[in-house]
Amino acid sequence: MSLPASSHNSPTDLDIEKAAHINSLNTSHTSSSTAIHHPDASEPQLVVEDHQNPRNWPNRRRWTVTIVVSFFTFMSPVASSISSPSLSAISADLNISSGSVLENMTLSIFVLAYAIGFLVFNTVCGFAKTPTQLLVFRFLAGFGGAASQSISGAIVGDMWSPDERAIAMSLYSIAPLVGPSTGPLVGGWIAEKSNWHWVFWSVSIADAILQIAAFLFLRETYAPELLRRKARSARKLTGNPKLCSAFEDTNHSWTTVMGREPAVQVFALYMAVLHGVLYLTLTTFVKVFTLQYGEGPGIAGIHYLAIALGSTVGGQVAARVLTRVYLHLKAKNRGIGVPEMSIEFKGANWTCIQTYLVDSYAIHTASAIGGVSSFRAFAGFGFPLFADEVYQLGDGAWGNSILALICLVIGCPAPFVFYRYGARLRARSRGSSVE
């Protein structure tokens, strides 16, 4: 489906992408002053020879940006879960009833803010003196942590072509899984050796370092924005106000995408359930090993290492297999790749979901991932609120069995369903644009 046309639609308006395309056909090179163009409405790329095209950046630069944005995506869930081993200490200091909804909410309310200044408010959490103060500061801290959950995936998609994307996406996509399990692992030892206040302050220190790296290495990668800047520059240089970009005055917010894109809606519901189960587990993990087995917060936090290692190893192996599968299927399809090829390898799970959204929505990736992340956030907030009730069933045995059954029923058939019906869902999506 074609992308929205520019609002500058009079016969005398000049689309700089089309003009540059004609020029590039008649010249063997593209100078820095040549306007960036969009050669095909279904392929939102800058002109192939243009040095501003993020996909033409040197590999070292692309990997540096990928690593930085992946760490941003990693730090946010770390901050959301790092207080898990300290819940008992926090409850004791702030007079919160053990096992209450309020106690669990001190962990999960951070995730709620994803949907609705990370550095400042996360630091202020360490100074909280009442439960109300802690809940408010944690909620506000989540606002700053939310951006990386949707923008980072889009940045990776901007820089890497579909043939190269799987490995880069594997680095990015394991962050939301490894982060929640790494947080309690580190937070347990911090709480045991110091106090729960330093659990929050340590995250702020790490985030401050990451902010410096972002200032040094991150640059604009969004093709339509680069085209709009080129158009503004061309208007100033030529004095011709008619020069425009085909992408000016477009509106694809995450709420718009969620409201009218069936593919995003289905993926959002799928990821919401899995993410909710993950955060429910994170809330109760330490309690099980401290209360039932008498372990300290530091030792109890080590059990989260299993989730982190499984996500890391599984993600990297899946990415490499996914790349081979994608290239093989693309070759069989006469060199034409489609997003469903990313789901053919069912073991890739979250990696293939992220890759599918990037492949399907191209320049609208941030909005698509933002919609999915919002649903995940609501589930990540809501599920832990009934965590204690679930784990009271059979001393936790039945609770774990129920969670495993939910993941089995929803998680296993989902990739097969998406692979079979994905093309139909995309056909009903007005914002889908396959690269």
mmCIF file with all atom_site columns, C-alpha atoms in Angstrom, residues 123-210:
data_model
loop_
_atom_site.group_PDB
_atom_site.id
_atom_site.type_symbol
_atom_site.label_atom_id
_atom_site.label_alt_id
_atom_site.label_comp_id
_atom_site.label_asym_id
_atom_site.label_entity_id
_atom_site.label_seq_id
_atom_site.pdbx_PDB_ins_code
_atom_site.Cartn_x
_atom_site.Cartn_y
_atom_site.Cartn_z
_atom_site.occupancy
_atom_site.B_iso_or_equiv
_atom_site.pdbx_formal_charge
_atom_site.auth_seq_id
_atom_site.auth_comp_id
_atom_site.auth_asym_id
_atom_site.auth_atom_id
_atom_site.pdbx_PDB_model_num
ATOM 1  C CA . THR A 1 123 ? 17.183 9.187   41.803 1.00 0.00 ? 123 THR A CA 1
ATOM 2  C CA . VAL A 1 124 ? 14.426 10.784  43.890 1.00 0.00 ? 124 VAL A CA 1
ATOM 3  C CA . CYS A 1 125 ? 12.997 7.294   44.595 1.00 0.00 ? 125 CYS A CA 1
ATOM 4  C CA . GLY A 1 126 ? 15.935 6.712   46.923 1.00 0.00 ? 126 GLY A CA 1
ATOM 5  C CA . PHE A 1 127 ? 14.806 9.640   49.105 1.00 0.00 ? 127 PHE A CA 1
ATOM 6  C CA . ALA A 1 128 ? 11.201 8.440   49.500 1.00 0.00 ? 128 ALA A CA 1
ATOM 7  C CA . LYS A 1 129 ? 9.948  8.453   53.092 1.00 0.00 ? 129 LYS A CA 1
ATOM 8  C CA . THR A 1 130 ? 6.374  7.246   52.560 1.00 0.00 ? 130 THR A CA 1
ATOM 9  C CA . PRO A 1 131 ? 4.676  4.661   50.311 1.00 0.00 ? 131 PRO A CA 1
ATOM 10 C CA . THR A 1 132 ? 2.879  7.459   48.452 1.00 0.00 ? 132 THR A CA 1
ATOM 11 C CA . GLN A 1 133 ? 6.139  9.232   47.637 1.00 0.00 ? 133 GLN A CA 1
ATOM 12 C CA . LEU A 1 134 ? 7.722  6.028   46.345 1.00 0.00 ? 134 LEU A CA 1
ATOM 13 C CA . LEU A 1 135 ? 4.737  5.153   44.144 1.00 0.00 ? 135 LEU A CA 1
ATOM 14 C CA . VAL A 1 136 ? 4.586  8.643   42.621 1.00 0.00 ? 136 VAL A CA 1
ATOM 15 C CA . PHE A 1 137 ? 8.341  8.833   41.975 1.00 0.00 ? 137 PHE A CA 1
ATOM 16 C CA . ARG A 1 138 ? 8.464  5.321   40.484 1.00 0.00 ? 138 ARG A CA 1
ATOM 17 C CA . PHE A 1 139 ? 5.567  6.167   38.179 1.00 0.00 ? 139 PHE A CA 1
ATOM 18 C CA . LEU A 1 140 ? 7.236  9.369   36.994 1.00 0.00 ? 140 LEU A CA 1
ATOM 19 C CA . ALA A 1 141 ? 10.548 7.558   36.487 1.00 0.00 ? 141 ALA A CA 1
ATOM 20 C CA . GLY A 1 142 ? 8.805  5.223   34.072 1.00 0.00 ? 142 GLY A CA 1
ATOM 21 C CA . PHE A 1 143 ? 8.005  8.114   31.726 1.00 0.00 ? 143 PHE A CA 1
ATOM 22 C CA . GLY A 1 144 ? 11.650 8.558   30.835 1.00 0.00 ? 144 GLY A CA 1
ATOM 23 C CA . GLY A 1 145 ? 12.250 4.825   30.580 1.00 0.00 ? 145 GLY A CA 1
ATOM 24 C CA . ALA A 1 146 ? 9.411  4.347   28.117 1.00 0.00 ? 146 ALA A CA 1
ATOM 25 C CA . ALA A 1 147 ? 10.984 6.044   25.092 1.00 0.00 ? 147 ALA A CA 1
ATOM 26 C CA . SER A 1 148 ? 13.675 3.431   24.523 1.00 0.00 ? 148 SER A CA 1
ATOM 27 C CA . GLN A 1 149 ? 11.086 0.654   24.410 1.00 0.00 ? 149 GLN A CA 1
ATOM 28 C CA . SER A 1 150 ? 9.666  1.891   21.100 1.00 0.00 ? 150 SER A CA 1
ATOM 29 C CA . ILE A 1 151 ? 12.301 4.142   19.544 1.00 0.00 ? 151 ILE A CA 1
ATOM 30 C CA . SER A 1 152 ? 15.286 1.788   19.805 1.00 0.00 ? 152 SER A CA 1
ATOM 31 C CA . GLY A 1 153 ? 13.768 -0.895  17.573 1.00 0.00 ? 153 GLY A CA 1
ATOM 32 C CA . ALA A 1 154 ? 12.955 1.709   14.944 1.00 0.00 ? 154 ALA A CA 1
ATOM 33 C CA . ILE A 1 155 ? 16.537 3.021   15.006 1.00 0.00 ? 155 ILE A CA 1
ATOM 34 C CA . VAL A 1 156 ? 17.871 -0.487  14.415 1.00 0.00 ? 156 VAL A CA 1
ATOM 35 C CA . GLY A 1 157 ? 15.427 -0.923  11.532 1.00 0.00 ? 157 GLY A CA 1
ATOM 36 C CA . ASP A 1 158 ? 16.536 2.389   10.009 1.00 0.00 ? 158 ASP A CA 1
ATOM 37 C CA . MET A 1 159 ? 20.184 1.310   9.896  1.00 0.00 ? 159 MET A CA 1
ATOM 38 C CA . TRP A 1 160 ? 20.024 -2.323  8.818  1.00 0.00 ? 160 TRP A CA 1
ATOM 39 C CA . SER A 1 161 ? 18.467 -3.817  5.692  1.00 0.00 ? 161 SER A CA 1
ATOM 40 C CA . PRO A 1 162 ? 16.181 -6.875  5.999  1.00 0.00 ? 162 PRO A CA 1
ATOM 41 C CA . ASP A 1 163 ? 19.026 -9.185  4.937  1.00 0.00 ? 163 ASP A CA 1
ATOM 42 C CA . GLU A 1 164 ? 21.262 -7.875  7.750  1.00 0.00 ? 164 GLU A CA 1
ATOM 43 C CA . ARG A 1 165 ? 18.674 -7.102  10.376 1.00 0.00 ? 165 ARG A CA 1
ATOM 44 C CA . ALA A 1 166 ? 18.215 -10.356 12.321 1.00 0.00 ? 166 ALA A CA 1
ATOM 45 C CA . ILE A 1 167 ? 21.543 -10.341 14.176 1.00 0.00 ? 167 ILE A CA 1
ATOM 46 C CA . ALA A 1 168 ? 21.261 -6.630  15.026 1.00 0.00 ? 168 ALA A CA 1
ATOM 47 C CA . MET A 1 169 ? 17.682 -7.160  16.205 1.00 0.00 ? 169 MET A CA 1
ATOM 48 C CA . SER A 1 170 ? 18.793 -10.088 18.377 1.00 0.00 ? 170 SER A CA 1
ATOM 49 C CA . LEU A 1 171 ? 21.066 -7.762  20.340 1.00 0.00 ? 171 LEU A CA 1
ATOM 50 C CA . TYR A 1 172 ? 18.265 -5.247  20.759 1.00 0.00 ? 172 TYR A CA 1
ATOM 51 C CA . SER A 1 173 ? 15.416 -7.674  21.385 1.00 0.00 ? 173 SER A CA 1
ATOM 52 C CA . ILE A 1 174 ? 17.031 -9.628  24.233 1.00 0.00 ? 174 ILE A CA 1
ATOM 53 C CA . ALA A 1 175 ? 17.297 -6.411  26.255 1.00 0.00 ? 175 ALA A CA 1
ATOM 54 C CA . PRO A 1 176 ? 13.612 -6.357  27.352 1.00 0.00 ? 176 PRO A CA 1
ATOM 55 C CA . LEU A 1 177 ? 14.007 -9.976  28.525 1.00 0.00 ? 177 LEU A CA 1
ATOM 56 C CA . VAL A 1 178 ? 17.478 -9.884  30.066 1.00 0.00 ? 178 VAL A CA 1
ATOM 57 C CA . GLY A 1 179 ? 16.860 -6.517  31.736 1.00 0.00 ? 179 GLY A CA 1
ATOM 58 C CA . PRO A 1 180 ? 14.031 -7.623  34.070 1.00 0.00 ? 180 PRO A CA 1
ATOM 59 C CA . SER A 1 181 ? 16.040 -10.654 35.227 1.00 0.00 ? 181 SER A CA 1
ATOM 60 C CA . THR A 1 182 ? 19.345 -8.792  35.577 1.00 0.00 ? 182 THR A CA 1
ATOM 61 C CA . GLY A 1 183 ? 17.759 -6.093  37.736 1.00 0.00 ? 183 GLY A CA 1
ATOM 62 C CA . PRO A 1 184 ? 16.900 -8.386  40.671 1.00 0.00 ? 184 PRO A CA 1
ATOM 63 C CA . LEU A 1 185 ? 20.243 -10.189 40.300 1.00 0.00 ? 185 LEU A CA 1
ATOM 64 C CA . VAL A 1 186 ? 22.176 -6.948  40.824 1.00 0.00 ? 186 VAL A CA 1
ATOM 65 C CA . GLY A 1 187 ? 19.626 -5.382  43.144 1.00 0.00 ? 187 GLY A CA 1
ATOM 66 C CA . GLY A 1 188 ? 19.733 -8.313  45.546 1.00 0.00 ? 188 GLY A CA 1
ATOM 67 C CA . TRP A 1 189 ? 23.424 -7.852  46.264 1.00 0.00 ? 189 TRP A CA 1
ATOM 68 C CA . ILE A 1 190 ? 23.137 -4.066  46.471 1.00 0.00 ? 190 ILE A CA 1
ATOM 69 C CA . ALA A 1 191 ? 20.311 -4.367  48.994 1.00 0.00 ? 191 ALA A CA 1
ATOM 70 C CA . GLU A 1 192 ? 22.209 -6.974  51.018 1.00 0.00 ? 192 GLU A CA 1
ATOM 71 C CA . LYS A 1 193 ? 25.531 -5.092  51.116 1.00 0.00 ? 193 LYS A CA 1
ATOM 72 C CA . SER A 1 194 ? 24.064 -1.584  51.422 1.00 0.00 ? 194 SER A CA 1
ATOM 73 C CA . ASN A 1 195 ? 20.386 -0.575  51.614 1.00 0.00 ? 195 ASN A CA 1
ATOM 74 C CA . TRP A 1 196 ? 17.404 -0.286  49.291 1.00 0.00 ? 196 TRP A CA 1
ATOM 75 C CA . HIS A 1 197 ? 18.056 3.417   48.645 1.00 0.00 ? 197 HIS A CA 1
ATOM 76 C CA . TRP A 1 198 ? 21.221 2.543   46.703 1.00 0.00 ? 198 TRP A CA 1
ATOM 77 C CA . VAL A 1 199 ? 19.206 0.165   44.536 1.00 0.00 ? 199 VAL A CA 1
ATOM 78 C CA . PHE A 1 200 ? 17.707 3.234   42.854 1.00 0.00 ? 200 PHE A CA 1
ATOM 79 C CA . TRP A 1 201 ? 20.795 5.444   42.967 1.00 0.00 ? 201 TRP A CA 1
ATOM 80 C CA . SER A 1 202 ? 22.992 2.822   41.273 1.00 0.00 ? 202 SER A CA 1
ATOM 81 C CA . VAL A 1 203 ? 20.626 2.745   38.284 1.00 0.00 ? 203 VAL A CA 1
ATOM 82 C CA . SER A 1 204 ? 20.777 6.526   38.025 1.00 0.00 ? 204 SER A CA 1
ATOM 83 C CA . ILE A 1 205 ? 24.600 6.432   37.953 1.00 0.00 ? 205 ILE A CA 1
ATOM 84 C CA . ALA A 1 206 ? 24.579 3.835   35.163 1.00 0.00 ? 206 ALA A CA 1
ATOM 85 C CA . ASP A 1 207 ? 21.968 5.810   33.250 1.00 0.00 ? 207 ASP A CA 1
ATOM 86 C CA . ALA A 1 208 ? 24.012 9.020   33.516 1.00 0.00 ? 208 ALA A CA 1
ATOM 87 C CA . ILE A 1 209 ? 26.962 7.238   31.874 1.00 0.00 ? 209 ILE A CA 1
ATOM 88 C CA . LEU A 1 210 ? 24.653 5.941   29.164 1.00 0.00 ? 210 LEU A CA 1
#
